[in-house]
mmCIF file of C-alpha atoms and ligand atoms in Angstrom:
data_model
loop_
_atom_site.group_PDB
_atom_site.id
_atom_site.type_symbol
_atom_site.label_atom_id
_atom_site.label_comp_id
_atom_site.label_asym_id
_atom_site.label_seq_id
_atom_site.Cartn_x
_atom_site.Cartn_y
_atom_site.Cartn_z
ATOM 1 C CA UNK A 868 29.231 0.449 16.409
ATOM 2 C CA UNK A 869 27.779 -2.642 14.685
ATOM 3 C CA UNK A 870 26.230 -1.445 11.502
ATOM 4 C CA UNK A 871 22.199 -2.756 11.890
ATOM 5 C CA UNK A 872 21.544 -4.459 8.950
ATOM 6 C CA UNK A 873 18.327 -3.929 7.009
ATOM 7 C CA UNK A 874 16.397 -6.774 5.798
ATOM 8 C CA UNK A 875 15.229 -5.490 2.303
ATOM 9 C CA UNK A 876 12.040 -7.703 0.465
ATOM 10 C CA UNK A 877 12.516 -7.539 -2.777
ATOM 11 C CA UNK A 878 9.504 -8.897 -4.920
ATOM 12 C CA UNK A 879 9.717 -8.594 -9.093
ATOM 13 C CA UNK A 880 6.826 -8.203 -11.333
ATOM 14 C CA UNK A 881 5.913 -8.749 -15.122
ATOM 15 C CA UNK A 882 4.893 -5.456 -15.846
ATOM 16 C CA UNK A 883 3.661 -1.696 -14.012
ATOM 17 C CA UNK A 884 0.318 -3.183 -14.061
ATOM 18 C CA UNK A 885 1.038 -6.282 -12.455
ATOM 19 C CA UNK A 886 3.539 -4.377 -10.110
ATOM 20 C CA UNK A 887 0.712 -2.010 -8.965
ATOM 21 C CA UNK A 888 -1.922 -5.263 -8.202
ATOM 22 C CA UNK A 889 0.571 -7.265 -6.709
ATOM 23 C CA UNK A 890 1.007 -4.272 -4.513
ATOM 24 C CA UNK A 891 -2.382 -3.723 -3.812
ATOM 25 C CA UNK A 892 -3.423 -7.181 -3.001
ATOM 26 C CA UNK A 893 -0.256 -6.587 0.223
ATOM 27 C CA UNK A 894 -1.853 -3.619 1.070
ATOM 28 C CA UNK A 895 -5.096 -4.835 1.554
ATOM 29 C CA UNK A 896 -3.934 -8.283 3.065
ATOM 30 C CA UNK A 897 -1.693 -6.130 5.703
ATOM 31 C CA UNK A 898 -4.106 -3.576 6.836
ATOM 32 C CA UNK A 899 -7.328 -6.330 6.848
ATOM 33 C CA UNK A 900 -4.991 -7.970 9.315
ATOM 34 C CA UNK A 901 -4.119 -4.536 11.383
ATOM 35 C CA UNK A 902 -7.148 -2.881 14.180
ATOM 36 C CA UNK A 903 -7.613 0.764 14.691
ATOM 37 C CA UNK A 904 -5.818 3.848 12.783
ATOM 38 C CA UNK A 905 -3.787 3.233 9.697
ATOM 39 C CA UNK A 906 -1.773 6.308 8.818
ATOM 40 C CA UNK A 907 -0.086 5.927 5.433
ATOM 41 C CA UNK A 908 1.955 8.420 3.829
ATOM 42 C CA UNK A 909 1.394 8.246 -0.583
ATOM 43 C CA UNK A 910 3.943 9.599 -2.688
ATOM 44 C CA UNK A 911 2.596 11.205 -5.983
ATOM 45 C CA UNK A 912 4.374 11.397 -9.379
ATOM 46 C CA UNK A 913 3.653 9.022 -12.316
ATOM 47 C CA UNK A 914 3.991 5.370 -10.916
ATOM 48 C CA UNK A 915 1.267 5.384 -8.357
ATOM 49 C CA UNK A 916 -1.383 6.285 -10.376
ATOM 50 C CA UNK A 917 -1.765 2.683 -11.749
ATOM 51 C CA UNK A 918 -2.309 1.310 -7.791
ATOM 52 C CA UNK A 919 -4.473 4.641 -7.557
ATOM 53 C CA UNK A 920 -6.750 3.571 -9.921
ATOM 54 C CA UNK A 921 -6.503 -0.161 -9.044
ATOM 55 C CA UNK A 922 -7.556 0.670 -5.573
ATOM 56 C CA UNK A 923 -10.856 2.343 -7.080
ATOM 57 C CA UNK A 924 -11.853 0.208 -9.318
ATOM 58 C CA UNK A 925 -11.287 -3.191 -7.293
ATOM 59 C CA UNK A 926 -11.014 -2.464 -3.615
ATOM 60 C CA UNK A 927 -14.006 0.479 -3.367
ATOM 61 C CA UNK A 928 -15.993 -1.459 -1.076
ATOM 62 C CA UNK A 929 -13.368 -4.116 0.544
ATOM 63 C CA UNK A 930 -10.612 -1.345 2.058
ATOM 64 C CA UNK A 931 -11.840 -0.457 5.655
ATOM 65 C CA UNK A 932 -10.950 3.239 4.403
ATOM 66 C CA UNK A 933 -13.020 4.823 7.681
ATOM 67 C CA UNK A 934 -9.831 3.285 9.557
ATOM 68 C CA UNK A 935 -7.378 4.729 7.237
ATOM 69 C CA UNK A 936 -5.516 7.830 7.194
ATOM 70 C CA UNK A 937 -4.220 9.226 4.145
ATOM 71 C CA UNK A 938 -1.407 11.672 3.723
ATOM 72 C CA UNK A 939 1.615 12.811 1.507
ATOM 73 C CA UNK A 940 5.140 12.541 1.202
ATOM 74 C CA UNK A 941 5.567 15.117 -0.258
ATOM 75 C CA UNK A 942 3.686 17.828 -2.505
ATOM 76 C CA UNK A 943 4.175 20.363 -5.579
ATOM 77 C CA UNK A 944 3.336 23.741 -4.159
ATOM 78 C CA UNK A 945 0.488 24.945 -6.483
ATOM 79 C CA UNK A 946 -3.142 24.251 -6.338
ATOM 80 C CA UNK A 947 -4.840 20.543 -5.933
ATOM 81 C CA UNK A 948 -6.126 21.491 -9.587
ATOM 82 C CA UNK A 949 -2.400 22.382 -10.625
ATOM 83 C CA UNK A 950 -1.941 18.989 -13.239
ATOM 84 C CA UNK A 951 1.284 18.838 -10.986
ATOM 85 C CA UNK A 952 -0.807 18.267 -7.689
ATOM 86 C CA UNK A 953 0.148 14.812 -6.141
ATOM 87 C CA UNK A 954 -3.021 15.594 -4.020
ATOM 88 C CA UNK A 955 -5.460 16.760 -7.030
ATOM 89 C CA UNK A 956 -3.744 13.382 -9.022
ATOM 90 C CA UNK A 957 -4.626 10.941 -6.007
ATOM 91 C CA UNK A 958 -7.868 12.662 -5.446
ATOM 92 C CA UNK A 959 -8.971 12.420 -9.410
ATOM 93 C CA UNK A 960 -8.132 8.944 -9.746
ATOM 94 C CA UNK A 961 -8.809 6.999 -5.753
ATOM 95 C CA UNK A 962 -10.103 10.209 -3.036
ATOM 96 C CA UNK A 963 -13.081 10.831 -4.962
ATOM 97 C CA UNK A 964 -14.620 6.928 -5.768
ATOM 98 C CA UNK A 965 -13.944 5.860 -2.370
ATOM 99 C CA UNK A 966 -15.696 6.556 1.297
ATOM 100 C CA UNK A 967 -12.889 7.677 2.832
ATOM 101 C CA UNK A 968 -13.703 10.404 5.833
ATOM 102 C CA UNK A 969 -12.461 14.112 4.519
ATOM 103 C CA UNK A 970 -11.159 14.665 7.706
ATOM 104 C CA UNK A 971 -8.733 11.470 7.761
ATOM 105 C CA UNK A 972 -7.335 13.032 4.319
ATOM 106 C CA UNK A 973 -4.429 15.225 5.123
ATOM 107 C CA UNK A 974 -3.116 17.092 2.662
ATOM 108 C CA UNK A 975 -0.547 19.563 1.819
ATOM 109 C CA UNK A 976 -1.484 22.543 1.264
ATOM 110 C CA UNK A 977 0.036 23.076 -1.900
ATOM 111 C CA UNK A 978 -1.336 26.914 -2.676
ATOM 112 C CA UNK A 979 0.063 28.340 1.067
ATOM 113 C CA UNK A 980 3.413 29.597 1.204
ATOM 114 C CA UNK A 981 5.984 26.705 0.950
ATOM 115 C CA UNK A 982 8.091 27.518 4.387
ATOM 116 C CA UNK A 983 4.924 28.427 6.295
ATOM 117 C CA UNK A 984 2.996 25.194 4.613
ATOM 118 C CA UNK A 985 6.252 22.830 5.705
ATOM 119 C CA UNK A 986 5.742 24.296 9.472
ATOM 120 C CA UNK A 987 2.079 23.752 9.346
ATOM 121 C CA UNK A 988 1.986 19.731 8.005
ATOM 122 C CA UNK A 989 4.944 19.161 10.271
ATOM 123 C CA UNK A 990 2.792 20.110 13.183
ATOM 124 C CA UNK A 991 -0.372 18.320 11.823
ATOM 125 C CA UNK A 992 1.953 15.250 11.859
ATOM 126 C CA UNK A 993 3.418 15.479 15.159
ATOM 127 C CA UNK A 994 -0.809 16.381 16.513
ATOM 128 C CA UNK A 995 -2.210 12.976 14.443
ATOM 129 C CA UNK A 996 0.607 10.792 14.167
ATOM 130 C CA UNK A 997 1.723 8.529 16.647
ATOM 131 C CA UNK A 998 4.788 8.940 17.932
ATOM 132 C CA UNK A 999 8.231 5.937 18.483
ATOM 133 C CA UNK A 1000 11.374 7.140 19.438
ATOM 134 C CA UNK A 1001 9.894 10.655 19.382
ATOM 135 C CA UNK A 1002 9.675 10.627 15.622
ATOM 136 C CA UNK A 1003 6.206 10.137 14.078
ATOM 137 C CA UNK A 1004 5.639 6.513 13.363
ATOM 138 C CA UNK A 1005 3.790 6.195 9.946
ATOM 139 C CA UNK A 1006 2.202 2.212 9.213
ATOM 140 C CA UNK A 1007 3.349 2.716 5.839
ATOM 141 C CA UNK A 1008 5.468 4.927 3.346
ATOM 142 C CA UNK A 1009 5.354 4.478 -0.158
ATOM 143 C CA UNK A 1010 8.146 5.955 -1.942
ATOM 144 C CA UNK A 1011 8.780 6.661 -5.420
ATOM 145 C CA UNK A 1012 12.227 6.869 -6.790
ATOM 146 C CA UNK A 1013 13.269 9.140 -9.338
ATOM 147 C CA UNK A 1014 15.724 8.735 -12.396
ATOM 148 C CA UNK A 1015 18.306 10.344 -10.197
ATOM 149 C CA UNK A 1016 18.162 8.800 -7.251
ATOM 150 C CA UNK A 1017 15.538 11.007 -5.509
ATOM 151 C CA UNK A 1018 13.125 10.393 -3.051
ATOM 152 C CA UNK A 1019 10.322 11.965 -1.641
ATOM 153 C CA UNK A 1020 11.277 15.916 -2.404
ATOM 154 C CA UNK A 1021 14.681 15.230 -1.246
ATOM 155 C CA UNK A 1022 17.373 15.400 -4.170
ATOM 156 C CA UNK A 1023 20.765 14.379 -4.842
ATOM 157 C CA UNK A 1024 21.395 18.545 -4.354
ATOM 158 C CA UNK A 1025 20.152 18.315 -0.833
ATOM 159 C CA UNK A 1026 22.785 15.351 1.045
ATOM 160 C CA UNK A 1027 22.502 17.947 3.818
ATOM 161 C CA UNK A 1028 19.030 17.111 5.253
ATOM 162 C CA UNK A 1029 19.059 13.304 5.413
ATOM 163 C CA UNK A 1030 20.264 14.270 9.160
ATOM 164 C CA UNK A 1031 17.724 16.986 9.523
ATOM 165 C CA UNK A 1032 16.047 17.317 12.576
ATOM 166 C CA UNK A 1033 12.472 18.328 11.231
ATOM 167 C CA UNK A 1034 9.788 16.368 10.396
ATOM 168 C CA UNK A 1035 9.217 18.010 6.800
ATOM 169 C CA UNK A 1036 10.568 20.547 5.030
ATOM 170 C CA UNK A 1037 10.590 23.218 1.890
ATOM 171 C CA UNK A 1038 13.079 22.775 -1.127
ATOM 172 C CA UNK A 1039 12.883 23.534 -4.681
ATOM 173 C CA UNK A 1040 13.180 20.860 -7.557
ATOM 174 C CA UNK A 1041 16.671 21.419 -8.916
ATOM 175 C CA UNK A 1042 15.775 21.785 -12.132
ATOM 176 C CA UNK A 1043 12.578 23.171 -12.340
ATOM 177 C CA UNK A 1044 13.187 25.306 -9.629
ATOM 178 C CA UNK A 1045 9.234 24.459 -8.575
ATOM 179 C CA UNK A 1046 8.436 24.732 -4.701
ATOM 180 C CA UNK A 1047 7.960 21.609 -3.010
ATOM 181 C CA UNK A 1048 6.830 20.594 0.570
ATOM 182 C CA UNK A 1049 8.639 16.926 1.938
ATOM 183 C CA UNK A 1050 8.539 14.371 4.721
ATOM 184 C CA UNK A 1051 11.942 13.904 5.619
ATOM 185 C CA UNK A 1052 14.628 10.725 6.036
ATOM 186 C CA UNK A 1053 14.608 10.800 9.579
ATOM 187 C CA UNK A 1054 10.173 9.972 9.647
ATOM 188 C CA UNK A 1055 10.820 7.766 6.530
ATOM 189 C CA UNK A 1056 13.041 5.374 8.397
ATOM 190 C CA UNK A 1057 10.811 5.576 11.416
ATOM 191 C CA UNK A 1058 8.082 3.870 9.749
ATOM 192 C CA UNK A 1059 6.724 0.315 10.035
ATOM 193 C CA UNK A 1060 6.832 -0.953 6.933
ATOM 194 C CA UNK A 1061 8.382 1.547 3.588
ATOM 195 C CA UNK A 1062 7.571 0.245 0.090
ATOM 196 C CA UNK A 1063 9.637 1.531 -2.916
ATOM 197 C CA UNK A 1064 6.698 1.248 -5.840
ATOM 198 C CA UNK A 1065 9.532 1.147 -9.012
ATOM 199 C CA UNK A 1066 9.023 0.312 -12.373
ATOM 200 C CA UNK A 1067 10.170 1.139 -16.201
ATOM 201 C CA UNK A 1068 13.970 0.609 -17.292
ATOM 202 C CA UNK A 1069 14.695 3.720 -16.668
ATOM 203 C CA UNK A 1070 15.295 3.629 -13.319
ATOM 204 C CA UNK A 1071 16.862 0.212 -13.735
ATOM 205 C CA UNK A 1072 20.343 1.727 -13.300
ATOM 206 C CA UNK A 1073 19.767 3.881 -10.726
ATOM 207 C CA UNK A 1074 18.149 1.228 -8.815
ATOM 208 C CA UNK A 1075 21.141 -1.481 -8.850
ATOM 209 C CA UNK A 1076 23.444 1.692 -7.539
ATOM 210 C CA UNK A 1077 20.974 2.873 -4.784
ATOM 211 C CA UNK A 1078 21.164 -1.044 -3.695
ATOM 212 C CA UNK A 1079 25.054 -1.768 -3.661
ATOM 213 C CA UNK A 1080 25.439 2.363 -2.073
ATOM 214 C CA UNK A 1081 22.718 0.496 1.151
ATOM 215 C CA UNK A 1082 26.127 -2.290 0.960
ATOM 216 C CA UNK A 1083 28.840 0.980 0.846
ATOM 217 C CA UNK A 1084 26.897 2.723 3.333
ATOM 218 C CA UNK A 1085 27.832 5.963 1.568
ATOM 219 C CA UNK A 1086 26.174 7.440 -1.405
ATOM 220 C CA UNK A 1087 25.093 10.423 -3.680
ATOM 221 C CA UNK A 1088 21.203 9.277 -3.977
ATOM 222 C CA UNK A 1089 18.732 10.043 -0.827
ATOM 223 C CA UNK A 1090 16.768 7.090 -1.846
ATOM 224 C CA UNK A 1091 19.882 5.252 -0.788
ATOM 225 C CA UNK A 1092 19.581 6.414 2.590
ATOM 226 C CA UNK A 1093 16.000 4.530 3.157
ATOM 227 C CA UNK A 1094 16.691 2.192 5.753
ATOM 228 C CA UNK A 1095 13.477 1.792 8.134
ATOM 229 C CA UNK A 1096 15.267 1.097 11.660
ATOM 230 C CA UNK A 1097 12.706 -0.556 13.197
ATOM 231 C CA UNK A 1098 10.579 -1.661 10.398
ATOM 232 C CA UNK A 1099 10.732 -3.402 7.373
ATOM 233 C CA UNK A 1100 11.617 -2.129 3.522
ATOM 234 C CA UNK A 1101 9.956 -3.536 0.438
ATOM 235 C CA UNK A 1102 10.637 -2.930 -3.080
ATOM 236 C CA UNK A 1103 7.799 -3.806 -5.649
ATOM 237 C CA UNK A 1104 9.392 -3.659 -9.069
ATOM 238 C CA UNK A 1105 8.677 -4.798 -12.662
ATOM 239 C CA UNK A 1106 11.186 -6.577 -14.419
ATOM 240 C CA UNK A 1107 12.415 -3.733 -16.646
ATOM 241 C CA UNK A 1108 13.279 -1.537 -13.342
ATOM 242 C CA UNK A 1109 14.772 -4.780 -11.855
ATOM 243 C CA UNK A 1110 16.384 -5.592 -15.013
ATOM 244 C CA UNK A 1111 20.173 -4.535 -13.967
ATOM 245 C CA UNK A 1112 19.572 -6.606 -10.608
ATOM 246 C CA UNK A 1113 21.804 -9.812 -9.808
ATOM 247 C CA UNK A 1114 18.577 -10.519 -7.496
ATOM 248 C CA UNK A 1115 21.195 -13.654 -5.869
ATOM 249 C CA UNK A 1116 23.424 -11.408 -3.666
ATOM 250 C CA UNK A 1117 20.063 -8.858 -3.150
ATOM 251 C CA UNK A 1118 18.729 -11.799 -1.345
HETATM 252 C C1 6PG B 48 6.904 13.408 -6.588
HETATM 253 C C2 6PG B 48 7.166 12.114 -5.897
HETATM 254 C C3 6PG B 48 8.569 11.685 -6.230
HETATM 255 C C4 6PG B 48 8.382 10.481 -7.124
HETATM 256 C C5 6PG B 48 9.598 10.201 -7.958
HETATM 257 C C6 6PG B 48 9.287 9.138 -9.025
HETATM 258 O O1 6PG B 48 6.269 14.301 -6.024
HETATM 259 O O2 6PG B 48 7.290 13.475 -7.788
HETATM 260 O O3 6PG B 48 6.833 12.006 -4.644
HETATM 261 O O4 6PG B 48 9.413 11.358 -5.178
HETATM 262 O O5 6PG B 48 8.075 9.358 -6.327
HETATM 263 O O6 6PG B 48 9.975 11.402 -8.607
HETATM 264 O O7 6PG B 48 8.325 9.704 -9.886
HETATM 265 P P1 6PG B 48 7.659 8.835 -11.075
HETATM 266 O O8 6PG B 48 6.787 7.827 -10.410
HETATM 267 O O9 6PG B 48 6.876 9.862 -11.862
HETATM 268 O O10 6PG B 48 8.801 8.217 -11.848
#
C-alpha cells in the first residue's frame, strides 16, 4: 500500500519567546476563524509555560475561551499542587487569569490511582469528544518532545503501544519510575491539526533524527510516529532546536 505522505509545516523562530507568540498569534487566528466547541489537548512540561503565560497576559479578553475545551495529554500522577502537576502548572500560570468555564476544563486526575485514572479520562474522552473514524477527534494537540525522543507519556521503552487500541493509558517514566496517565498515538494522529511546540539546542539532535526516522518510516522515538492522518502537523521551533535542520529537503 501507497505510503500517505504527511505534509509537515515547519515554521522557525528567533528565540522560546518568540516561538511561544508566534504560536499564540496561530492559535488565536485558527480558532477566531472556527464556530462551536474547540477541544484542545495541552501537553505540560517546561516549554509551554512561556505560551501559558503569553496567553494570560495578552489574549485574557480576546480568546472566546467559553467555546474552548481544555484538556491534557498527558499528566504526572500526584496532586494539581504536586510542582510536577502539568494541570496545577497550566492552572498557576493561564486556568486561573482567564474565564474559562470549570466544567470545559478536563483534567487528569493526577491523585486517583494511575490504571483506574487512565480508564476514567479515556471514558470522559470518548463521552465529550467527538468522534472520526471511531477515534476521538481532538481540534488540536500540542505536543512536547523530550530529549529522547518522547512524546506525550509515551517513551522510547514503550514501542509497544504506538498500535494500542486505547484511548489513554498508565506507564511509568523510565527513569524516575513516577506514574503517569497518557493520550495515546492512535488519538494523536486522529487530530485536526498537531503542533510540536520545540525549542532549546538540546533537542536539536533529536529533532533532525525524529524528522529523517518520518522519511525511514521506522524508528526508536514515539515522537517519530506523529503523523496526523487526516489532519495537518506543525512544528514551531526556535532556531537553536532547529539548528541541526537542512530546512531545504524538510520542505
Ligand atoms: C510532560 C510532557 C512531555 C513534554 C516533553 C518535553 O508531561 O512532561 O507532556 O511530553 O512535552 O517531556 O518537555 P519540556 O518541554 O520540559 O522539554
Amino acid at each position: 500500500m501507497e505510503e500517505e505522505l504527511i505534509s509537515v509545516e515547519i515554521t522557525v523562530f528567533e528565540n522560546p519567546q518568540d516561538t511561544a507568540e508566534g504560536f499564540a498569534e496561530w492559535l488565536f487566528e485558527w480558532v477566531s476563524s472556527t464556530e462551536g466547541a474547540v477541544h484542545i489537548a495541552l501537553s505540560g512540561g517546561s516549554t509551554p509555560k512561556r505560551l501559558f503565560k503569553h496567553l494570560a497576559d495578552c489574549y485574557a479578553e480576546d480568546f472566546p475561551w467559553n467555546r474552548i475545551h481544555l484538556w491534557w495529554v498527558d499528566e504526572r500522577c500526584v496532586p494539581p499542587t504536586h510542582e510536577d502537576s502539568n494541570y496545577g502548572m497550566t492552572k498557576k500560570l493561564l486556568l486561573d487569569k482567564v474565564d474559562i468555564p470549570a466544567d470545559q476544563v478536563h483534567r487528569i486526575i493526577g491523585e486517583n490511582d494511575p490504571d483506574t485514572e487512565a480508564r476514567r479520562y479515556g471514558e470522559e474522552i470518548l463521552a465529550r469528544v467527538p468522534e472520526r473514524e471511531s477515534w476521538p477527534e481532538f481540534d488540536l494537540v500540542l505536543l512536547g518532545m523530550g530529549g529522547d525522543g518522547h512524546t506525550a507519556s509515551i517513551f522510547p521503552n514503550r514501542l509497544d503501544l504506538i498500535e494500542t487500541a486505547t484511548v489513554t493509558v498508565s506507564v511509568t517514566h523510565p527513569s524516575s519510575g513516577q506514574p503517569r496517565v497518557s493520550i495515546t498515538h492512535p488519538v494523536i494522529n486522529n487530530a485536526k491539526h498537531v503542533v510540536f511546540l520545540i525549542t532549546g539546542p538540546d533537542k536539536a539532535d533529536m529533532l533532525q533524527q525524529v524528522l529523517d526516522a518520518e522519511e525511514a518510516n521506522i524508528s526508536p522515538f514515539p515522537a517519530a510516529f506523529v503523523e496526523p492522518d487526516g489532519g495537518l502537523l506543525s512544528y514551531y521551533l526556535d532556531v537553536a532546536a532547529a539548528s541541526k535542520l537542512d530546512l531545504e529537503d524538510e520542505a
